[in-house]
Structures are given as structure tokens and as C-alpha cells.
Coordinates of N, CA and C in Angstrom, one line a residue:
M1212 N 0.8 -1.2 0.0 CA 0.0 0.0 0.0 C 0.9 1.2 0.0
S1213 N 0.6 2.2 -0.8 CA 1.4 3.4 -1.0 C 1.1 4.4 0.2
G1214 N 2.1 5.3 0.3 CA 2.0 6.3 1.4 C 0.7 7.1 1.3
P1215 N 0.3 7.6 0.1 CA -0.9 8.4 -0.1 C -2.2 7.5 0.3
D1216 N -2.2 6.3 -0.1 CA -3.3 5.4 0.3 C -3.4 5.2 1.8
Q1217 N -2.3 5.1 2.5 CA -2.3 4.9 3.9 C -2.8 6.2 4.6
R1218 N -2.4 7.4 4.1 CA -2.8 8.6 4.6 C -4.3 8.8 4.5
I1219 N -4.8 8.4 3.3 CA -6.3 8.6 3.1 C -7.0 7.7 4.1
L1220 N -6.5 6.4 4.2 CA -7.2 5.5 5.1 C -7.1 6.0 6.6
L1221 N -6.0 6.5 7.0 CA -5.8 7.1 8.3 C -6.7 8.3 8.6
H1222 N -6.9 9.1 7.5 CA -7.8 10.2 7.6 C -9.2 9.7 7.9
D1223 N -9.6 8.7 7.1 CA -11.0 8.2 7.2 C -11.1 7.5 8.6
L1224 N -10.1 6.8 9.1 CA -10.1 6.2 10.4 C -10.3 7.3 11.5
R1225 N -9.6 8.4 11.4 CA -9.8 9.5 12.4 C -11.2 9.9 12.4
R1226 N -11.8 10.0 11.3 CA -13.2 10.5 11.2 C -14.1 9.4 11.9
T1227 N -13.9 8.1 11.7 CA -14.6 7.1 12.3 C -14.4 7.1 13.8
L1228 N -13.2 7.4 14.3 CA -12.9 7.4 15.7 C -13.2 8.8 16.3
N1229 N -13.9 9.6 15.7 CA -14.1 11.0 16.1 C -14.7 11.2 17.5
P1230 N -15.7 10.5 17.9 CA -16.2 10.8 19.3 C -15.1 10.6 20.3
G1231 N -14.9 11.5 21.2 CA -13.9 11.5 22.2 C -13.9 10.3 23.1
W1232 N -15.1 9.8 23.4 CA -15.2 8.7 24.3 C -15.2 7.3 23.6
L1233 N -15.0 7.3 22.3 CA -15.1 6.0 21.6 C -14.0 5.0 22.1
P1234 N -12.7 5.4 22.3 CA -11.8 4.4 22.8 C -12.1 3.9 24.2
D1235 N -12.7 4.7 25.0 CA -13.1 4.3 26.3 C -14.2 3.2 26.2
V1236 N -15.2 3.5 25.3 CA -16.3 2.5 25.1 C -15.7 1.2 24.6
L1237 N -14.8 1.3 23.6 CA -14.2 0.1 23.1 C -13.6 -0.8 24.2
V1238 N -12.8 -0.1 25.0 CA -12.1 -0.8 26.1 C -13.1 -1.4 27.1
A1239 N -14.1 -0.6 27.4 CA -15.1 -1.1 28.4 C -15.9 -2.3 27.9
L1240 N -16.2 -2.3 26.6 CA -17.0 -3.4 26.1 C -16.2 -4.5 25.6
S1241 N -14.9 -4.4 25.6 CA -14.0 -5.5 25.2 C -14.1 -6.7 26.1
S1242 N -14.5 -6.5 27.3 CA -14.7 -7.6 28.2 C -16.0 -8.4 28.1
G1243 N -16.9 -7.8 27.2 CA -18.1 -8.5 26.9 C -19.3 -7.6 27.0
P1244 N -20.5 -8.1 26.6 CA -21.7 -7.3 26.6 C -22.0 -6.7 27.9
Q1245 N -22.5 -5.5 27.9 CA -22.9 -4.7 29.1 C -24.2 -4.0 28.9
P1246 N -25.0 -4.0 29.9 CA -26.2 -3.1 29.8 C -25.8 -1.6 29.8
Y1247 N -26.6 -0.8 29.3 CA -26.3 0.7 29.3 C -25.9 1.2 30.6
T1248 N -26.6 0.9 31.7 CA -26.3 1.5 33.0 C -25.0 0.9 33.5
G1249 N -24.7 -0.3 33.2 CA -23.4 -0.9 33.6 C -22.3 -0.3 32.9
L1250 N -22.5 0.0 31.6 CA -21.4 0.6 30.8 C -21.2 2.0 31.3
L1251 N -22.2 2.8 31.6 CA -22.1 4.1 32.1 C -21.3 4.1 33.4
R1252 N -21.7 3.1 34.3 CA -21.0 3.0 35.6 C -19.5 2.7 35.4
T1253 N -19.2 1.8 34.5 CA -17.8 1.5 34.2 C -17.0 2.7 33.7
L1254 N -17.6 3.4 32.8 CA -17.0 4.6 32.2 C -16.8 5.7 33.3
R1255 N -17.6 5.7 34.3 CA -17.5 6.7 35.4 C -16.6 6.2 36.5
S1256 N -16.0 5.1 36.4 CA -15.3 4.5 37.5 C -13.8 4.7 37.4
Y1257 N -13.4 5.7 36.7 CA -11.9 6.0 36.6 C -11.3 6.1 38.0
D1258 N -10.2 5.5 38.2 CA -9.5 5.7 39.5 C -8.3 6.6 39.3
V1259 N -8.5 7.9 39.5 CA -7.4 8.8 39.3 C -6.5 8.8 40.6
P1260 N -5.3 8.4 40.5 CA -4.4 8.3 41.7 C -4.4 9.6 42.5
R1261 N -4.3 9.4 43.8 CA -4.2 10.6 44.7 C -3.0 11.5 44.3
G1262 N -3.2 12.7 44.4 CA -2.1 13.7 44.1 C -2.0 14.1 42.7
R1263 N -2.8 13.5 41.8 CA -2.8 13.9 40.4 C -3.5 15.3 40.3
R1264 N -3.1 16.1 39.4 CA -3.6 17.4 39.3 C -4.6 17.6 38.2
W1265 N -5.0 16.6 37.5 CA -6.0 16.7 36.5 C -7.3 16.1 36.9
P1266 N -8.4 16.7 36.4 CA -9.7 16.2 36.9 C -10.1 14.8 36.3
Q1267 N -10.9 14.1 37.1 CA -11.4 12.8 36.6 C -12.3 13.0 35.4
P1268 N -12.1 12.3 34.3 CA -13.0 12.4 33.2 C -14.4 11.9 33.6
L1269 N -15.4 12.6 33.2 CA -16.8 12.2 33.6 C -17.6 12.3 32.3
I1270 N -18.1 11.1 31.9 CA -19.0 11.1 30.7 C -20.4 11.4 31.1
Q1271 N -21.1 12.2 30.3 CA -22.5 12.4 30.6 C -23.3 11.4 29.8
E1272 N -24.5 11.1 30.3 CA -25.4 10.1 29.7 C -25.6 10.5 28.2
A1273 N -25.9 11.7 27.9 CA -26.2 12.1 26.5 C -25.0 11.8 25.6
V1274 N -23.8 12.0 26.1 CA -22.6 11.8 25.3 C -22.4 10.3 25.1
L1275 N -22.7 9.5 26.1 CA -22.6 8.0 25.9 C -23.6 7.6 24.9
T1276 N -24.8 8.1 25.0 CA -25.9 7.7 24.0 C -25.4 8.1 22.6
R1277 N -24.9 9.3 22.4 CA -24.5 9.7 21.1 C -23.3 8.8 20.6
T1278 N -22.4 8.5 21.5 CA -21.2 7.7 21.1 C -21.7 6.3 20.7
L1279 N -22.6 5.7 21.4 CA -23.1 4.4 21.1 C -23.9 4.4 19.8
R1280 N -24.6 5.4 19.5 CA -25.4 5.5 18.2 C -24.4 5.7 17.1
W1281 N -23.4 6.5 17.3 CA -22.3 6.7 16.3 C -21.7 5.4 16.0
M1282 N -21.3 4.6 17.0 CA -20.6 3.4 16.8 C -21.6 2.3 16.1
Q1283 N -22.8 2.4 16.5 CA -23.8 1.4 15.9 C -24.0 1.7 14.4
R1284 N -24.1 3.0 14.0 CA -24.3 3.3 12.6 C -23.0 2.9 11.8
R1285 N -21.9 2.8 12.4 CA -20.7 2.5 11.7 C -20.3 1.0 11.9
G1286 N -21.1 0.2 12.4 CA -20.9 -1.2 12.5 C -19.9 -1.6 13.6
L1287 N -19.7 -0.8 14.6 CA -18.7 -1.1 15.7 C -19.4 -1.7 16.9
V1288 N -20.7 -1.4 17.1 CA -21.4 -1.9 18.3 C -22.8 -2.4 17.9
E1289 N -23.2 -3.4 18.6 CA -24.6 -3.9 18.4 C -25.3 -3.8 19.7
R1290 N -26.7 -3.8 19.6 CA -27.4 -3.7 20.8 C -28.7 -4.5 20.7
A1291 N -29.2 -4.8 21.9 CA -30.5 -5.6 21.9 C -31.3 -5.1 23.2
R1292 N -32.6 -5.0 23.0 CA -33.4 -4.7 24.2 C -33.6 -6.0 25.0
E1293 N -33.5 -5.8 26.3 CA -33.8 -7.0 27.2 C -35.3 -7.2 27.1
R1294 N -35.7 -8.5 27.2 CA -37.1 -8.9 27.1 C -37.9 -8.8 28.4
A1295 N -37.1 -8.7 29.5 CA -37.8 -8.7 30.8 C -37.7 -7.3 31.4
F1296 N -38.7 -7.0 32.2 CA -38.7 -5.7 32.9 C -37.4 -5.6 33.8
P1297 N -36.7 -4.5 33.7 CA -37.0 -3.1 33.3 C -36.7 -2.8 31.9
F1298 N -36.6 -3.7 31.0 CA -36.4 -3.5 29.6 C -35.2 -2.6 29.2
G1299 N -34.0 -3.0 29.8 CA -32.8 -2.2 29.5 C -32.3 -2.6 28.1
T1300 N -31.2 -2.0 27.8 CA -30.5 -2.2 26.5 C -29.1 -2.8 26.8
V1301 N -28.7 -3.8 26.1 CA -27.4 -4.4 26.2 C -26.6 -4.1 24.9
Y1302 N -25.3 -3.7 25.1 CA -24.4 -3.4 24.0 C -23.2 -4.4 24.0
W1303 N -22.8 -4.6 22.8 CA -21.5 -5.4 22.7 C -20.8 -5.0 21.4
L1304 N -19.5 -5.3 21.3 CA -18.7 -5.0 20.2 C -18.9 -6.0 19.0
T1305 N -18.8 -5.5 17.8 CA -18.8 -6.3 16.7 C -17.4 -6.9 16.5
P1306 N -17.2 -8.0 15.7 CA -15.8 -8.5 15.6 C -14.8 -7.4 15.1
A1307 N -15.2 -6.6 14.2 CA -14.3 -5.5 13.7 C -13.9 -4.6 14.9
A1308 N -14.9 -4.2 15.7 CA -14.6 -3.4 16.9 C -13.7 -4.1 17.9
K1309 N -13.9 -5.4 18.0 CA -13.0 -6.1 19.0 C -11.5 -6.0 18.5
E1310 N -11.3 -6.1 17.2 CA -10.0 -5.9 16.6 C -9.4 -4.5 16.9
L1311 N -10.3 -3.5 16.8 CA -9.9 -2.1 17.0 C -9.6 -2.0 18.5
A1312 N -10.4 -2.6 19.4 CA -10.1 -2.5 20.8 C -8.7 -3.1 21.2
D1313 N -8.4 -4.1 20.5 CA -7.0 -4.7 20.7 C -5.9 -3.8 20.3
L1314 N -6.2 -2.8 19.4 CA -5.2 -1.8 19.0 C -5.1 -0.7 20.0
V1315 N -6.2 -0.4 20.7 CA -6.2 0.7 21.6 C -5.4 0.4 22.9
T1316 N -5.3 -0.9 23.3 CA -4.5 -1.2 24.5 C -3.0 -0.8 24.3
P1317 N -2.4 -1.1 23.2 CA -1.0 -0.7 23.1 C -0.9 0.9 23.1
M1318 N -1.9 1.6 22.7 CA -1.8 3.0 22.7 C -1.9 3.5 24.2
A1319 N -2.7 2.8 25.0 CA -2.7 3.2 26.4 C -1.4 2.9 27.1
Q1320 N -0.8 1.8 26.7 CA 0.5 1.4 27.2 C 1.6 2.4 26.8
W1321 N 1.5 2.9 25.6 CA 2.4 4.0 25.2 C 2.2 5.2 26.0
A1322 N 0.9 5.6 26.3 CA 0.6 6.8 27.1 C 1.2 6.6 28.5
A1323 N 1.1 5.5 29.0 CA 1.6 5.2 30.4 C 3.2 5.4 30.4
A1324 N 3.8 5.0 29.3 CA 5.3 5.0 29.2 C 5.7 6.5 29.0
H1325 N 4.9 7.3 28.4 CA 5.3 8.7 28.0 C 4.3 9.7 28.7
E1326 N 4.0 9.5 29.9 CA 3.1 10.3 30.6 C 3.6 11.8 30.7
D1327 N 4.9 11.9 30.7 CA 5.4 13.3 30.7 C 5.0 14.1 29.5
L1328 N 4.8 13.5 28.3 CA 4.3 14.2 27.2 C 2.8 14.5 27.4
L1329 N 2.1 13.7 28.0 CA 0.6 13.9 28.3 C 0.5 15.1 29.3
E1330 N 1.4 15.1 30.2 CA 1.4 16.2 31.2 C 1.5 17.6 30.6
I1331 N 2.3 17.7 29.5 CA 2.4 19.0 28.8 C 1.0 19.4 28.3
D1332 N 0.3 18.5 27.8 CA -1.1 18.8 27.2 C -2.0 19.1 28.4
R1333 N -1.9 18.3 29.5 CA -2.8 18.6 30.6 C -2.6 20.0 31.2
R1334 N -1.4 20.4 31.3 CA -1.1 21.7 31.8 C -1.6 22.8 30.9
A1335 N -1.4 22.6 29.6 CA -2.0 23.6 28.6 C -3.5 23.6 28.7
W1336 N -4.1 22.5 28.8 CA -5.6 22.4 28.9 C -6.0 23.2 30.1
A1337 N -5.4 22.9 31.3 CA -5.8 23.6 32.5 C -5.6 25.1 32.4
E1338 N -4.5 25.5 31.8 CA -4.3 27.0 31.6 C -5.4 27.6 30.8
R1339 N -5.7 26.9 29.7 CA -6.8 27.5 28.8 C -8.1 27.5 29.6
R1340 N -8.4 26.5 30.4 CA -9.6 26.5 31.2 C -9.6 27.6 32.2
R1341 N -8.4 27.8 32.9 CA -8.3 28.9 33.9 C -8.5 30.2 33.3
R1342 N -7.9 30.5 32.1 CA -8.1 31.7 31.4 C -9.6 32.0 31.0
A1343 N -10.2 30.9 30.5 CA -11.6 31.0 30.1 C -12.5 31.4 31.3
K1344 N -12.2 30.8 32.4 CA -13.1 31.1 33.6 C -12.8 32.5 34.1
S1345 N -11.6 33.0 34.0 CA -11.3 34.3 34.5 C -11.5 35.4 33.4
G1346 N -11.9 35.0 32.2 CA -12.1 36.0 31.2 C -10.8 36.5 30.6
G1347 N -9.7 35.7 30.8 CA -8.4 36.1 30.4 C -8.1 35.9 28.9
N1348 N -9.0 35.4 28.2 CA -8.8 35.2 26.7 C -9.1 36.5 26.0
R1349 N -9.6 37.5 26.6 CA -9.9 38.8 25.9 C -8.6 39.6 25.8
R1350 N -8.5 40.1 24.6 CA -7.3 41.0 24.3 C -7.7 42.4 24.7
P1351 N -6.7 43.1 25.3 CA -7.0 44.5 25.6 C -7.3 45.3 24.4
R1352 N -8.2 46.2 24.5 CA -8.5 47.1 23.3 C -7.4 48.1 23.1
S1353 N -7.0 48.3 21.9 CA -6.1 49.4 21.7 C -6.8 50.6 21.3
G1354 N -6.4 51.7 21.8 CA -7.2 52.9 21.4 C -6.6 54.1 21.9

């Protein structure tokens, strides 16, 4: 496969992986089917080590719903309604999504090995957020 072909495919892959929580959902569902509420609980159960300076990521229900719909439309996740009350919905990965989940794990391992690089981005993100809250993004008027 040529370089341009690879770049086009990687561009298309980036679009498919667009939702920010998609890798988290892949990892969470890689252990097997889960009901919606169980998946939400799993995604909210991050254990941020004591002393870390960044906030715990918290997915909102609407974001999870959008991510799951996105994944379903692209053939990455399947779902079924339970037949018994309380009629929940169970989600699981398709075979292609399981392959993709297997590729995400080495990326997480790389991130753990190069956390210093991630810290640079965390600090920049925190600074942007601090400025936004304080109104510091406004430029002084010249006049």
C-alpha cells in the first residue's frame, strides 16, 4: 500500500474514531456485553491516583448515548433490548470493533510510558480553562 493510500485510510479512520469517548467505550465493552447502565457506571469508575492534578474524566449520559449511536451506525457496536422488565438495552462490540479495541490497548501502554508528554497537554488544557473562567482570553483594546 502506498503512502498516499495509507494517509487517506488514516484520515478516514480518524473520522470514524471522532467521538472522544469511543476508545473508552471500546475498552469497556472489550470484556463482553454490558447493559447501558453498567457501561455508564464502568466509564465513570476511573480511578485517578491521589495527588494527580487533572480532573477525573466524567462522561454524561447524552454523550454516551451519542457515542453508542455513532458506533452502531458504523458497525462497531450492536445492541438488543432486554425482554424482561425493566427492559434495558445491552451493548456489545462487533468483531471488527474487537480488533480495534485490541489496537487501543498498546496506545494506552504507550501513554503510560510517556506520561510526561501527556502532562504537557494537561497543563496547557488547565491553563486554557483557567483563562476562560477568568475572562483572560480577551485581548485588551487598543485605542
